[in-house]
mmCIF file of C-alpha atoms and ligand atoms in Angstrom:
data_model
loop_
_atom_site.group_PDB
_atom_site.id
_atom_site.type_symbol
_atom_site.label_atom_id
_atom_site.label_comp_id
_atom_site.label_asym_id
_atom_site.label_seq_id
_atom_site.Cartn_x
_atom_site.Cartn_y
_atom_site.Cartn_z
ATOM 1 C CA UNK M 1 -9.159 -61.677 10.946
ATOM 2 C CA UNK M 2 -10.276 -63.011 14.074
ATOM 3 C CA UNK M 3 -11.561 -60.893 17.140
ATOM 4 C CA UNK M 4 -8.165 -60.837 18.988
ATOM 5 C CA UNK M 5 -6.023 -60.199 16.196
ATOM 6 C CA UNK M 6 -8.225 -57.318 15.071
ATOM 7 C CA UNK M 7 -7.992 -55.896 18.494
ATOM 8 C CA UNK M 8 -4.239 -56.171 18.173
ATOM 9 C CA UNK M 9 -4.348 -54.369 14.923
ATOM 10 C CA UNK M 10 -6.041 -51.458 16.465
ATOM 11 C CA UNK M 11 -3.899 -51.282 19.495
ATOM 12 C CA UNK M 12 -0.684 -51.134 17.108
ATOM 13 C CA UNK M 13 -2.190 -48.357 15.352
ATOM 14 C CA UNK M 14 -3.193 -46.355 18.221
ATOM 15 C CA UNK M 15 0.563 -46.676 19.311
ATOM 16 C CA UNK M 16 1.708 -45.561 16.343
ATOM 17 C CA UNK M 17 -0.569 -42.508 16.204
ATOM 18 C CA UNK M 18 0.445 -41.471 19.726
ATOM 19 C CA UNK M 19 4.114 -41.652 18.838
ATOM 20 C CA UNK M 20 3.664 -39.996 15.674
ATOM 21 C CA UNK M 21 2.047 -36.854 17.182
ATOM 22 C CA UNK M 22 5.068 -36.817 19.892
ATOM 23 C CA UNK M 23 7.400 -36.882 17.340
ATOM 24 C CA UNK M 24 5.730 -34.140 15.701
ATOM 25 C CA UNK M 25 5.455 -32.396 18.806
ATOM 26 C CA UNK M 26 9.270 -32.531 19.422
ATOM 27 C CA UNK M 27 9.751 -31.548 16.176
ATOM 28 C CA UNK M 28 8.007 -28.317 16.504
ATOM 29 C CA UNK M 29 9.566 -27.869 19.757
ATOM 30 C CA UNK M 30 13.141 -28.404 18.088
ATOM 31 C CA UNK M 31 11.958 -25.679 15.712
ATOM 32 C CA UNK M 32 10.979 -23.247 18.071
ATOM 33 C CA UNK M 33 14.328 -23.676 19.961
ATOM 34 C CA UNK M 34 16.160 -22.906 16.663
ATOM 35 C CA UNK M 35 14.163 -19.780 15.878
ATOM 36 C CA UNK M 36 14.595 -18.548 19.449
ATOM 37 C CA UNK M 37 18.562 -19.196 18.682
ATOM 38 C CA UNK M 38 18.429 -17.095 15.895
ATOM 39 C CA UNK M 39 15.935 -14.367 16.753
ATOM 40 C CA UNK M 40 17.352 -11.917 14.321
ATOM 41 C CA UNK M 41 16.410 -14.024 11.076
ATOM 42 C CA UNK M 42 13.180 -12.886 9.587
ATOM 43 C CA UNK M 43 10.246 -14.859 10.631
ATOM 44 C CA UNK M 44 8.712 -17.200 7.951
ATOM 45 C CA UNK M 45 5.219 -16.006 6.393
ATOM 46 C CA UNK M 46 2.524 -17.791 8.736
ATOM 47 C CA UNK M 47 -1.111 -18.608 7.606
ATOM 48 C CA UNK M 48 -1.988 -16.458 10.995
ATOM 49 C CA UNK M 49 0.339 -13.747 10.007
ATOM 50 C CA UNK M 50 -2.244 -10.372 9.672
ATOM 51 C CA UNK M 51 -1.907 -10.528 5.917
ATOM 52 C CA UNK M 52 -3.316 -14.199 5.835
ATOM 53 C CA UNK M 53 -6.234 -13.065 7.899
ATOM 54 C CA UNK M 54 -7.399 -10.663 5.178
ATOM 55 C CA UNK M 55 -10.828 -11.079 3.814
ATOM 56 C CA UNK M 56 -11.069 -11.340 0.105
ATOM 57 C CA UNK M 57 -12.564 -8.060 0.161
ATOM 58 C CA UNK M 58 -9.652 -6.405 2.266
ATOM 59 C CA UNK M 59 -7.168 -8.287 -0.079
ATOM 60 C CA UNK M 60 -9.161 -6.769 -3.285
ATOM 61 C CA UNK M 61 -8.551 -3.280 -1.902
ATOM 62 C CA UNK M 62 -4.856 -3.713 -1.550
ATOM 63 C CA UNK M 63 -4.710 -5.006 -5.244
ATOM 64 C CA UNK M 64 -7.033 -1.936 -6.107
ATOM 65 C CA UNK M 65 -5.013 0.420 -4.476
ATOM 66 C CA UNK M 66 -1.364 -1.225 -5.552
ATOM 67 C CA UNK M 67 -2.332 -1.550 -9.070
ATOM 68 C CA UNK M 68 -2.939 2.073 -9.493
ATOM 69 C CA UNK M 69 -6.751 1.697 -10.826
ATOM 70 C CA UNK M 70 -7.414 5.001 -9.168
ATOM 71 C CA UNK M 71 -5.044 6.987 -11.253
ATOM 72 C CA UNK M 72 -7.964 6.142 -13.972
ATOM 73 C CA UNK M 73 -10.921 5.904 -11.904
ATOM 74 C CA UNK M 74 -13.092 7.548 -9.379
ATOM 75 C CA UNK M 75 -14.251 5.160 -6.784
ATOM 76 C CA UNK M 76 -15.688 4.696 -3.163
ATOM 77 C CA UNK M 77 -12.982 2.419 -1.191
ATOM 78 C CA UNK M 78 -15.285 1.776 1.467
ATOM 79 C CA UNK M 79 -19.075 1.992 1.822
ATOM 80 C CA UNK M 80 -20.149 5.308 2.296
ATOM 81 C CA UNK M 81 -16.999 6.994 1.802
ATOM 82 C CA UNK M 82 -15.726 10.102 -0.251
ATOM 83 C CA UNK M 83 -15.488 9.536 -4.242
ATOM 84 C CA UNK M 84 -11.772 9.497 -4.793
ATOM 85 C CA UNK M 85 -9.327 9.050 -7.885
ATOM 86 C CA UNK M 86 -9.054 10.502 -11.411
ATOM 87 C CA UNK M 87 -11.627 10.501 -14.177
ATOM 88 C CA UNK M 88 -10.142 9.232 -16.841
ATOM 89 C CA UNK M 89 -12.467 5.984 -17.252
ATOM 90 C CA UNK M 90 -15.791 5.817 -16.162
ATOM 91 C CA UNK M 91 -16.822 6.324 -12.505
ATOM 92 C CA UNK M 92 -16.993 2.964 -10.703
ATOM 93 C CA UNK M 93 -19.446 4.079 -8.222
ATOM 94 C CA UNK M 94 -21.781 1.217 -8.266
ATOM 95 C CA UNK M 95 -20.260 -0.757 -11.256
ATOM 96 C CA UNK M 96 -20.891 -4.308 -9.676
ATOM 97 C CA UNK M 97 -24.294 -3.670 -10.397
ATOM 98 C CA UNK M 98 -23.542 -3.335 -14.240
ATOM 99 C CA UNK M 99 -20.784 -5.943 -14.832
ATOM 100 C CA UNK M 100 -20.661 -9.703 -13.853
ATOM 101 C CA UNK M 101 -17.790 -11.420 -12.480
ATOM 102 C CA UNK M 102 -16.643 -12.814 -15.487
ATOM 103 C CA UNK M 103 -16.713 -10.033 -17.399
ATOM 104 C CA UNK M 104 -14.531 -7.944 -14.717
ATOM 105 C CA UNK M 105 -11.990 -10.731 -14.901
ATOM 106 C CA UNK M 106 -11.731 -11.060 -18.806
ATOM 107 C CA UNK M 107 -11.575 -7.168 -19.010
ATOM 108 C CA UNK M 108 -8.618 -7.173 -16.427
ATOM 109 C CA UNK M 109 -6.716 -9.425 -18.501
ATOM 110 C CA UNK M 110 -7.642 -8.360 -21.836
ATOM 111 C CA UNK M 111 -9.864 -5.030 -21.919
ATOM 112 C CA UNK M 112 -9.172 -4.647 -25.675
ATOM 113 C CA UNK M 113 -10.640 -8.132 -26.045
ATOM 114 C CA UNK M 114 -14.032 -6.970 -24.257
ATOM 115 C CA UNK M 115 -13.817 -3.161 -25.340
ATOM 116 C CA UNK M 116 -12.062 -2.809 -28.590
ATOM 117 C CA UNK M 117 -9.730 0.376 -28.458
ATOM 118 C CA UNK M 118 -9.611 0.372 -24.660
ATOM 119 C CA UNK M 119 -7.251 2.825 -23.410
ATOM 120 C CA UNK M 120 -7.292 0.630 -20.131
ATOM 121 C CA UNK M 121 -3.990 -1.292 -19.496
ATOM 122 C CA UNK M 122 -3.897 -5.171 -19.080
ATOM 123 C CA UNK M 123 -3.643 -6.574 -15.733
ATOM 124 C CA UNK M 124 -2.877 -10.107 -16.869
ATOM 125 C CA UNK M 125 0.292 -9.561 -14.771
ATOM 126 C CA UNK M 126 -1.634 -10.286 -11.494
ATOM 127 C CA UNK M 127 -1.297 -13.587 -9.613
ATOM 128 C CA UNK M 128 -5.040 -15.719 -10.293
ATOM 129 C CA UNK M 129 -5.420 -15.148 -6.394
ATOM 130 C CA UNK M 130 -5.040 -11.154 -6.951
ATOM 131 C CA UNK M 131 -7.457 -11.363 -9.681
ATOM 132 C CA UNK M 132 -9.996 -12.945 -7.726
ATOM 133 C CA UNK M 133 -9.916 -10.588 -4.926
ATOM 134 C CA UNK M 134 -9.890 -7.813 -7.180
ATOM 135 C CA UNK M 135 -13.066 -8.792 -8.911
ATOM 136 C CA UNK M 136 -14.632 -9.641 -5.552
ATOM 137 C CA UNK M 137 -13.833 -6.216 -4.643
ATOM 138 C CA UNK M 138 -15.117 -4.238 -7.752
ATOM 139 C CA UNK M 139 -18.043 -6.606 -8.069
ATOM 140 C CA UNK M 140 -19.030 -5.228 -4.308
ATOM 141 C CA UNK M 141 -19.378 -1.957 -5.684
ATOM 142 C CA UNK M 142 -22.983 -1.663 -5.095
ATOM 143 C CA UNK M 143 -25.624 0.298 -3.557
ATOM 144 C CA UNK M 144 -24.264 -0.200 -0.011
ATOM 145 C CA UNK M 145 -20.967 1.861 -1.223
ATOM 146 C CA UNK M 146 -23.291 5.018 -1.810
ATOM 147 C CA UNK M 147 -23.581 7.316 1.004
ATOM 148 C CA UNK M 148 -27.312 7.320 1.964
ATOM 149 C CA UNK M 149 -29.315 10.461 1.863
ATOM 150 C CA UNK M 150 -26.437 12.502 0.710
ATOM 151 C CA UNK M 151 -27.179 16.376 0.658
ATOM 152 C CA UNK M 152 -27.111 17.924 -2.852
ATOM 153 C CA UNK M 153 -25.242 20.870 -3.121
ATOM 154 C CA UNK M 154 -26.162 23.238 -6.278
ATOM 155 C CA UNK M 155 -22.999 25.602 -6.735
ATOM 156 C CA UNK M 156 -23.582 27.258 -9.616
ATOM 157 C CA UNK M 157 -20.268 27.997 -11.818
ATOM 158 C CA UNK M 158 -20.321 31.806 -13.104
ATOM 159 C CA UNK M 159 -20.569 30.625 -17.042
ATOM 160 C CA UNK M 160 -24.163 29.194 -16.335
ATOM 161 C CA UNK M 161 -27.272 30.965 -15.189
ATOM 162 C CA UNK M 162 -29.610 29.862 -12.462
ATOM 163 C CA UNK M 163 -32.679 29.326 -15.238
ATOM 164 C CA UNK M 164 -30.287 27.062 -17.222
ATOM 165 C CA UNK M 165 -29.481 24.817 -13.897
ATOM 166 C CA UNK M 166 -33.222 24.715 -13.138
ATOM 167 C CA UNK M 167 -34.137 23.751 -16.409
ATOM 168 C CA UNK M 168 -31.370 21.023 -16.428
ATOM 169 C CA UNK M 169 -32.613 19.820 -13.489
ATOM 170 C CA UNK M 170 -36.138 19.424 -14.771
ATOM 171 C CA UNK M 171 -34.650 17.735 -17.799
ATOM 172 C CA UNK M 172 -32.851 15.406 -15.722
ATOM 173 C CA UNK M 173 -36.259 14.048 -14.495
ATOM 174 C CA UNK M 174 -38.218 14.422 -17.581
ATOM 175 C CA UNK M 175 -35.638 12.620 -19.619
ATOM 176 C CA UNK M 176 -35.278 9.662 -17.368
ATOM 177 C CA UNK M 177 -31.786 10.224 -16.140
ATOM 178 C CA UNK M 178 -33.070 9.987 -12.637
ATOM 179 C CA UNK M 179 -34.265 6.416 -13.504
ATOM 180 C CA UNK M 180 -30.455 5.276 -13.821
ATOM 181 C CA UNK M 181 -28.590 7.979 -11.794
ATOM 182 C CA UNK M 182 -28.631 8.736 -8.038
ATOM 183 C CA UNK M 183 -28.694 12.238 -7.077
ATOM 184 C CA UNK M 184 -28.877 12.669 -3.189
ATOM 185 C CA UNK M 185 -31.258 10.114 -1.967
ATOM 186 C CA UNK M 186 -33.067 9.567 -5.247
ATOM 187 C CA UNK M 187 -32.684 8.043 -8.462
ATOM 188 C CA UNK M 188 -31.781 4.270 -9.881
ATOM 189 C CA UNK M 189 -28.254 2.652 -9.597
ATOM 190 C CA UNK M 190 -27.968 1.505 -13.305
ATOM 191 C CA UNK M 191 -25.393 4.225 -13.761
ATOM 192 C CA UNK M 192 -22.749 5.925 -11.629
ATOM 193 C CA UNK M 193 -24.129 8.225 -8.805
ATOM 194 C CA UNK M 194 -23.844 11.668 -9.688
ATOM 195 C CA UNK M 195 -24.607 13.496 -6.848
ATOM 196 C CA UNK M 196 -21.131 15.420 -7.384
ATOM 197 C CA UNK M 197 -21.098 15.224 -10.610
ATOM 198 C CA UNK M 198 -19.574 18.498 -11.055
ATOM 199 C CA UNK M 199 -16.490 17.199 -9.026
ATOM 200 C CA UNK M 200 -15.936 14.299 -11.450
ATOM 201 C CA UNK M 201 -13.214 16.535 -13.175
ATOM 202 C CA UNK M 202 -15.125 16.610 -16.581
ATOM 203 C CA UNK M 203 -14.946 19.366 -18.789
ATOM 204 C CA UNK M 204 -18.202 20.756 -20.254
ATOM 205 C CA UNK M 205 -17.104 19.268 -23.454
ATOM 206 C CA UNK M 206 -16.592 15.947 -22.339
ATOM 207 C CA UNK M 207 -20.417 16.086 -20.582
ATOM 208 C CA UNK M 208 -21.569 17.512 -23.943
ATOM 209 C CA UNK M 209 -19.932 14.919 -26.024
ATOM 210 C CA UNK M 210 -21.029 12.023 -23.671
ATOM 211 C CA UNK M 211 -24.632 13.323 -23.527
ATOM 212 C CA UNK M 212 -24.857 13.094 -27.212
ATOM 213 C CA UNK M 213 -22.714 9.869 -28.106
ATOM 214 C CA UNK M 214 -21.634 8.237 -24.693
ATOM 215 C CA UNK M 215 -19.380 5.637 -26.353
ATOM 216 C CA UNK M 216 -17.419 8.415 -27.952
ATOM 217 C CA UNK M 217 -15.549 9.418 -25.087
ATOM 218 C CA UNK M 218 -13.984 6.132 -24.116
ATOM 219 C CA UNK M 219 -12.718 4.987 -27.663
ATOM 220 C CA UNK M 220 -15.722 2.542 -28.658
ATOM 221 C CA UNK M 221 -16.924 3.071 -24.876
ATOM 222 C CA UNK M 222 -17.331 1.302 -21.816
ATOM 223 C CA UNK M 223 -21.343 0.875 -22.329
ATOM 224 C CA UNK M 224 -20.560 -2.384 -24.657
ATOM 225 C CA UNK M 225 -22.161 -5.114 -22.989
ATOM 226 C CA UNK M 226 -23.782 -3.061 -20.430
ATOM 227 C CA UNK M 227 -27.351 -4.600 -19.774
ATOM 228 C CA UNK M 228 -28.863 -0.675 -19.410
ATOM 229 C CA UNK M 229 -26.193 1.258 -21.539
ATOM 230 C CA UNK M 230 -26.689 5.237 -21.178
ATOM 231 C CA UNK M 231 -28.736 6.143 -24.348
ATOM 232 C CA UNK M 232 -27.742 8.844 -26.848
ATOM 233 C CA UNK M 233 -29.292 12.102 -26.361
ATOM 234 C CA UNK M 234 -28.600 13.693 -29.308
ATOM 235 C CA UNK M 235 -32.127 14.546 -30.048
ATOM 236 C CA UNK M 236 -32.182 17.221 -27.201
ATOM 237 C CA UNK M 237 -31.928 20.798 -28.616
ATOM 238 C CA UNK M 238 -28.454 22.463 -28.091
ATOM 239 C CA UNK M 239 -30.181 24.605 -25.098
ATOM 240 C CA UNK M 240 -31.586 21.504 -23.399
ATOM 241 C CA UNK M 241 -28.043 19.738 -23.768
ATOM 242 C CA UNK M 242 -26.396 22.852 -22.286
ATOM 243 C CA UNK M 243 -28.921 23.177 -19.737
ATOM 244 C CA UNK M 244 -28.192 19.602 -18.251
ATOM 245 C CA UNK M 245 -24.468 20.278 -18.572
ATOM 246 C CA UNK M 246 -25.055 23.372 -16.411
ATOM 247 C CA UNK M 247 -26.897 20.919 -14.132
ATOM 248 C CA UNK M 248 -24.335 17.994 -14.102
ATOM 249 C CA UNK M 249 -21.414 20.853 -13.328
ATOM 250 C CA UNK M 250 -23.161 22.596 -10.518
ATOM 251 C CA UNK M 251 -23.627 19.311 -8.361
ATOM 252 C CA UNK M 252 -20.586 19.723 -6.339
HETATM 253 C C1 HEC P 301 -4.617 3.863 -18.090
HETATM 254 C C2 HEC P 301 -6.067 4.371 -17.383
HETATM 255 C C3 HEC P 301 -6.678 3.205 -16.878
HETATM 256 C C4 HEC P 301 -6.212 2.213 -15.639
HETATM 257 C C5 HEC P 301 -5.084 2.240 -14.889
HETATM 258 C C6 HEC P 301 -7.573 1.447 -15.295
HETATM 259 N N1 HEC P 301 -8.290 1.577 -15.958
HETATM 260 FE FE1 HEC P 301 -10.368 0.609 -15.699
HETATM 261 N N2 HEC P 301 -11.109 1.533 -17.774
HETATM 262 C C7 HEC P 301 -10.356 2.814 -18.286
HETATM 263 C C8 HEC P 301 -10.950 3.037 -19.421
HETATM 264 C C9 HEC P 301 -10.374 4.457 -20.301
HETATM 265 C C10 HEC P 301 -12.288 2.640 -19.446
HETATM 266 C C11 HEC P 301 -13.304 2.252 -20.576
HETATM 267 C C12 HEC P 301 -13.147 1.499 -21.440
HETATM 268 C C13 HEC P 301 -13.281 0.097 -21.173
HETATM 269 O O1 HEC P 301 -14.429 -0.274 -20.560
HETATM 270 O O2 HEC P 301 -12.426 -0.562 -21.242
HETATM 271 C C14 HEC P 301 -12.241 1.523 -18.094
HETATM 272 C C15 HEC P 301 -13.415 0.796 -17.613
HETATM 273 C C16 HEC P 301 -13.151 -0.161 -16.444
HETATM 274 C C17 HEC P 301 -14.469 -0.749 -15.704
HETATM 275 C C18 HEC P 301 -15.847 -0.852 -16.737
HETATM 276 C C19 HEC P 301 -16.565 0.510 -16.289
HETATM 277 C C20 HEC P 301 -18.260 0.613 -16.423
HETATM 278 O O3 HEC P 301 -18.855 1.237 -16.392
HETATM 279 O O4 HEC P 301 -18.334 -0.596 -17.169
HETATM 280 C C21 HEC P 301 -13.917 -1.358 -14.844
HETATM 281 C C22 HEC P 301 -15.091 -2.193 -14.194
HETATM 282 C C23 HEC P 301 -12.834 -1.056 -14.788
HETATM 283 N N3 HEC P 301 -12.340 -0.303 -15.662
HETATM 284 C C24 HEC P 301 -11.754 -1.164 -13.548
HETATM 285 C C25 HEC P 301 -10.339 -0.960 -13.570
HETATM 286 C C26 HEC P 301 -9.697 -1.725 -12.329
HETATM 287 C C27 HEC P 301 -9.929 -2.613 -10.992
HETATM 288 C C28 HEC P 301 -8.340 -1.215 -12.315
HETATM 289 C C29 HEC P 301 -7.260 -1.250 -11.772
HETATM 290 C C30 HEC P 301 -6.768 -2.743 -11.771
HETATM 291 C C31 HEC P 301 -8.539 -0.330 -13.843
HETATM 292 N N4 HEC P 301 -9.922 -0.440 -14.235
HETATM 293 C C32 HEC P 301 -7.262 0.632 -14.111
HETATM 294 C C33 HEC P 301 -8.907 3.163 -17.911
HETATM 295 C C34 HEC P 301 -8.309 2.672 -17.036
HETATM 296 C C1 HEC P 302 -30.642 3.538 -19.182
HETATM 297 C C2 HEC P 302 -29.555 4.528 -17.962
HETATM 298 C C3 HEC P 302 -29.088 5.401 -18.147
HETATM 299 C C4 HEC P 302 -29.868 6.719 -18.475
HETATM 300 C C5 HEC P 302 -31.409 6.671 -18.811
HETATM 301 C C6 HEC P 302 -28.783 7.859 -18.178
HETATM 302 N N1 HEC P 302 -27.612 7.200 -18.046
HETATM 303 FE FE1 HEC P 302 -26.135 8.496 -17.879
HETATM 304 N N2 HEC P 302 -24.892 6.841 -17.567
HETATM 305 C C7 HEC P 302 -25.242 5.351 -17.449
HETATM 306 C C8 HEC P 302 -24.256 4.507 -17.408
HETATM 307 C C9 HEC P 302 -24.454 2.724 -17.348
HETATM 308 C C10 HEC P 302 -23.175 5.260 -17.416
HETATM 309 C C11 HEC P 302 -21.584 4.958 -17.326
HETATM 310 C C12 HEC P 302 -21.132 4.610 -18.662
HETATM 311 C C13 HEC P 302 -20.587 5.725 -19.298
HETATM 312 O O1 HEC P 302 -20.036 6.968 -19.022
HETATM 313 O O2 HEC P 302 -21.211 5.950 -20.446
HETATM 314 C C14 HEC P 302 -23.549 6.315 -17.228
HETATM 315 C C15 HEC P 302 -22.571 7.634 -17.040
HETATM 316 C C16 HEC P 302 -23.060 8.952 -16.984
HETATM 317 C C17 HEC P 302 -22.011 10.039 -16.822
HETATM 318 C C18 HEC P 302 -20.735 9.847 -16.725
HETATM 319 C C19 HEC P 302 -20.375 10.070 -15.211
HETATM 320 C C20 HEC P 302 -19.023 9.889 -14.755
HETATM 321 O O3 HEC P 302 -18.044 11.251 -14.478
HETATM 322 O O4 HEC P 302 -18.108 9.044 -15.062
HETATM 323 C C21 HEC P 302 -23.125 11.443 -16.672
HETATM 324 C C22 HEC P 302 -22.532 12.852 -16.368
HETATM 325 C C23 HEC P 302 -24.175 10.881 -16.944
HETATM 326 N N3 HEC P 302 -24.411 9.064 -17.348
HETATM 327 C C24 HEC P 302 -25.613 11.740 -17.273
HETATM 328 C C25 HEC P 302 -26.865 11.579 -17.350
HETATM 329 C C26 HEC P 302 -27.817 12.227 -17.965
HETATM 330 C C27 HEC P 302 -27.703 13.753 -17.981
HETATM 331 C C28 HEC P 302 -28.644 11.412 -18.452
HETATM 332 C C29 HEC P 302 -29.861 11.973 -18.677
HETATM 333 C C30 HEC P 302 -30.207 12.969 -19.842
HETATM 334 C C31 HEC P 302 -28.392 9.887 -18.083
HETATM 335 N N4 HEC P 302 -27.042 10.164 -17.856
HETATM 336 C C32 HEC P 302 -29.015 9.068 -18.421
HETATM 337 C C33 HEC P 302 -26.787 4.950 -17.508
HETATM 338 C C34 HEC P 302 -27.852 6.019 -17.813
#
């Protein structure tokens, strides 16, 4: 191609582009006219609508609430917020530190495959984007969700003695519970935060059975595949176990 021809070609291209953009603007203008004519018609979903502007975490929170996860789990919906929900399954406080994205996703789609006998229902009906948002949201349940320096309220139920609670508190440290569970401002985050363990809605029997055999309370249990599962404390004396239950139930 000669230099002159090349120049003409570029010129023609420019003209075409200008015409094209003018045509597009004209169309948009026409569209806006037709909208104003039928002002009562519902506005189409636009990417700049408030829903489209949500971050993946905000979307995940909506899916989490909409899917009814809270009818079986306790969780904090935002960093430092109160623990809400019902304690059918394990508390999800800091669960993002125990489970990876892949496990979470597969578990929503088919809980029974990962945890045989699980009572959790499948959420395979969710759209792929909803599943992604849910995974991101639950994965974010980590230390930033835990209230910092939460005060410890010991309210001893009448069925326990202060001595039992004292003993339970000592065992909580000596048995290494504190290594995996936060109470107040101390402890490790490998298991759920127990600062309000007495408010988790667990019965004394549940607590006792869970201490002896954590797997058994969840029907083949949530500890499958957890890197640091809750160990069995079935070698402790019945008195020590009762003392631990007394301490846990007094944490209000
Ligand atoms: C019908 C009750 C029920 C509902 C509803 C439910 N779950 Fe569960 N969930 C359970 C039970 C029981 C377990 C323990 C067994 C297991 O791991 O599957 C569990 C386990 C989990 C775990 C693993 C916990 C751990 O400590 O490793 C996560 C994460 C979880 N559920 C998230 C969710 C989310 C997110 C939703 C909502 C989309 C939800 N669950 C809805 C009952 C439920
Ligand atoms: C190696 C880490 C680890 C140690 C040590 C540990 N736990 Fe756990 N604990 C976990 C994990 C993980 C879970 C969540 C799965 C489950 O419920 O079994 C859990 C769950 C719990 C729950 C249930 C909370 C709820 O309401 O959902 C209680 C209560 C509890 N542990 C008490 C204790 C006590 C008391 C001790 C010491 C005698 C202890 N744990 C030692 C890891 C640990």
